[in-house]
Amino acid sequence: MINSIRRRPLAAYITLRSKTTAAQYVESRARDAVFEKFMDKYKNLLKVIAIQDLILSNPTRTPPSVSLDFLNRLSQKLHLNRGAASFLRRYPHIFDIYYETTVSQPFVRLTDVATQICREEAEAITATLPAVVDRLILLLSMSKSKSLPLRAIFKVWKELGLPDDFEDSVICQNPHIFSLQDAHEPHTHILKLVDEFPLRHLRPAVEDWRVTECSKEKSEMNSPVEMQYCFKHQYPSGMRLSKNFRAKVKEWQSLPYMGPYEELREMKPSKVGMRRLEKRAVAIAHEFLSLTVEKTIEVEKISHFRKWFEIELNMRDLFLDHPGIFYLSTKGKRHTVFLREAYERGRLINPNPVYNVRRKLLDLVVMGRHQFPCDN
């Protein structure tokens, strides 16, 4: 049985990780200066988005706003080390602090520029609803039961580019595809693909790279057969790769595995079986990241899907063991994983409409207190 297989650290197969604690290894791993520089800005964007969502979730006030006292009480949870007011004043192009005379206390609302960006993001999501439906189908299809807990999807709705009312606008509007069922726990629902929905041949995103790589005259792989189970690897400049390391990666690349949309079969407990299960977990993580708008997600969020995707490995260890495929950053008091191949110089290589709008908000974060450039 799968559960009976005892995990052997992938270090034995590929990364040759030394015997240190997980925390020590995270701190000592090779850092990518490009991703770390990007995370310096992105970590503050995540805080901005968290506050923005709190403001927009209070429709009882027009325009939507929350009291500064309310945000101060949430400062620790939002990782606002110097308090809410200090953080908000760093971004005058996004937040407007004003005094509400009727209740005699300061409130916070979005500026017109930030409100317009929110509006543009909602419009971009609405314009791409067919793609949103497809992403949700693919996500559910990676589960053996073709179902996932709704609460887990709620944790990643923004990463998947779902509309904030996706229960109504996506699930209820497509009863021929999705169904909501009661779970065995109170106040919990399961989102499931309907039994009658015909699942076409599902193609993982990595296949697109394999096709492109095979068509190159000077490919790193010798034949399409070698390419069949490969993943794109790229490393930060200056990272030394030993001959032994390269040999281990090449051996791992040729290892057959069951894809993210294939049903997991039982296998005999063995070293080869364990390695194939581990490679399948890499394939699922790769596909999950490929389905996200920005090709990045917090490790804690993707870990909520382990049970449903039949992954027995620790997700953080998985990302650390494959530095050529994933990059794990610990900035901002959170572990954030990026799909390496999707990025170049801190930007998506193939941006999408929702990502383009979100970059506008990131630009405001980077601008901080600086003024908009004057038109000549």
mmCIF file with all atom_site columns, N, CA, C and O in Angstrom, residues 109 211 241 262 354:
data_model
loop_
_atom_site.group_PDB
_atom_site.id
_atom_site.type_symbol
_atom_site.label_atom_id
_atom_site.label_alt_id
_atom_site.label_comp_id
_atom_site.label_asym_id
_atom_site.label_entity_id
_atom_site.label_seq_id
_atom_site.pdbx_PDB_ins_code
_atom_site.Cartn_x
_atom_site.Cartn_y
_atom_site.Cartn_z
_atom_site.occupancy
_atom_site.B_iso_or_equiv
_atom_site.pdbx_formal_charge
_atom_site.auth_seq_id
_atom_site.auth_comp_id
_atom_site.auth_asym_id
_atom_site.auth_atom_id
_atom_site.pdbx_PDB_model_num
ATOM 1  N N  . ARG A 1 109 ? -9.997  54.170 3.631   1.00 0.00 ? 109 ARG A N  1
ATOM 2  C CA . ARG A 1 109 ? -10.659 53.754 2.398   1.00 0.00 ? 109 ARG A CA 1
ATOM 3  C C  . ARG A 1 109 ? -9.620  53.692 1.289   1.00 0.00 ? 109 ARG A C  1
ATOM 4  O O  . ARG A 1 109 ? -8.486  54.169 1.450   1.00 0.00 ? 109 ARG A O  1
ATOM 5  N N  . VAL A 1 211 ? 7.033   19.683 -25.728 1.00 0.00 ? 211 VAL A N  1
ATOM 6  C CA . VAL A 1 211 ? 6.832   19.782 -27.178 1.00 0.00 ? 211 VAL A CA 1
ATOM 7  C C  . VAL A 1 211 ? 7.774   20.829 -27.774 1.00 0.00 ? 211 VAL A C  1
ATOM 8  O O  . VAL A 1 211 ? 8.418   20.604 -28.802 1.00 0.00 ? 211 VAL A O  1
ATOM 9  N N  . LEU A 1 241 ? 27.018  23.716 -9.661  1.00 0.00 ? 241 LEU A N  1
ATOM 10 C CA . LEU A 1 241 ? 26.398  22.397 -9.779  1.00 0.00 ? 241 LEU A CA 1
ATOM 11 C C  . LEU A 1 241 ? 27.503  21.370 -9.987  1.00 0.00 ? 241 LEU A C  1
ATOM 12 O O  . LEU A 1 241 ? 28.180  21.379 -11.022 1.00 0.00 ? 241 LEU A O  1
ATOM 13 N N  . GLU A 1 262 ? -3.542  11.295 -13.941 1.00 0.00 ? 262 GLU A N  1
ATOM 14 C CA . GLU A 1 262 ? -3.664  9.842  -13.992 1.00 0.00 ? 262 GLU A CA 1
ATOM 15 C C  . GLU A 1 262 ? -4.059  9.313  -12.624 1.00 0.00 ? 262 GLU A C  1
ATOM 16 O O  . GLU A 1 262 ? -3.632  9.846  -11.600 1.00 0.00 ? 262 GLU A O  1
ATOM 17 N N  . VAL A 1 354 ? -5.279  39.234 -15.838 1.00 0.00 ? 354 VAL A N  1
ATOM 18 C CA . VAL A 1 354 ? -5.433  39.467 -14.401 1.00 0.00 ? 354 VAL A CA 1
ATOM 19 C C  . VAL A 1 354 ? -4.080  39.829 -13.783 1.00 0.00 ? 354 VAL A C  1
ATOM 20 O O  . VAL A 1 354 ? -3.977  40.740 -12.956 1.00 0.00 ? 354 VAL A O  1
#
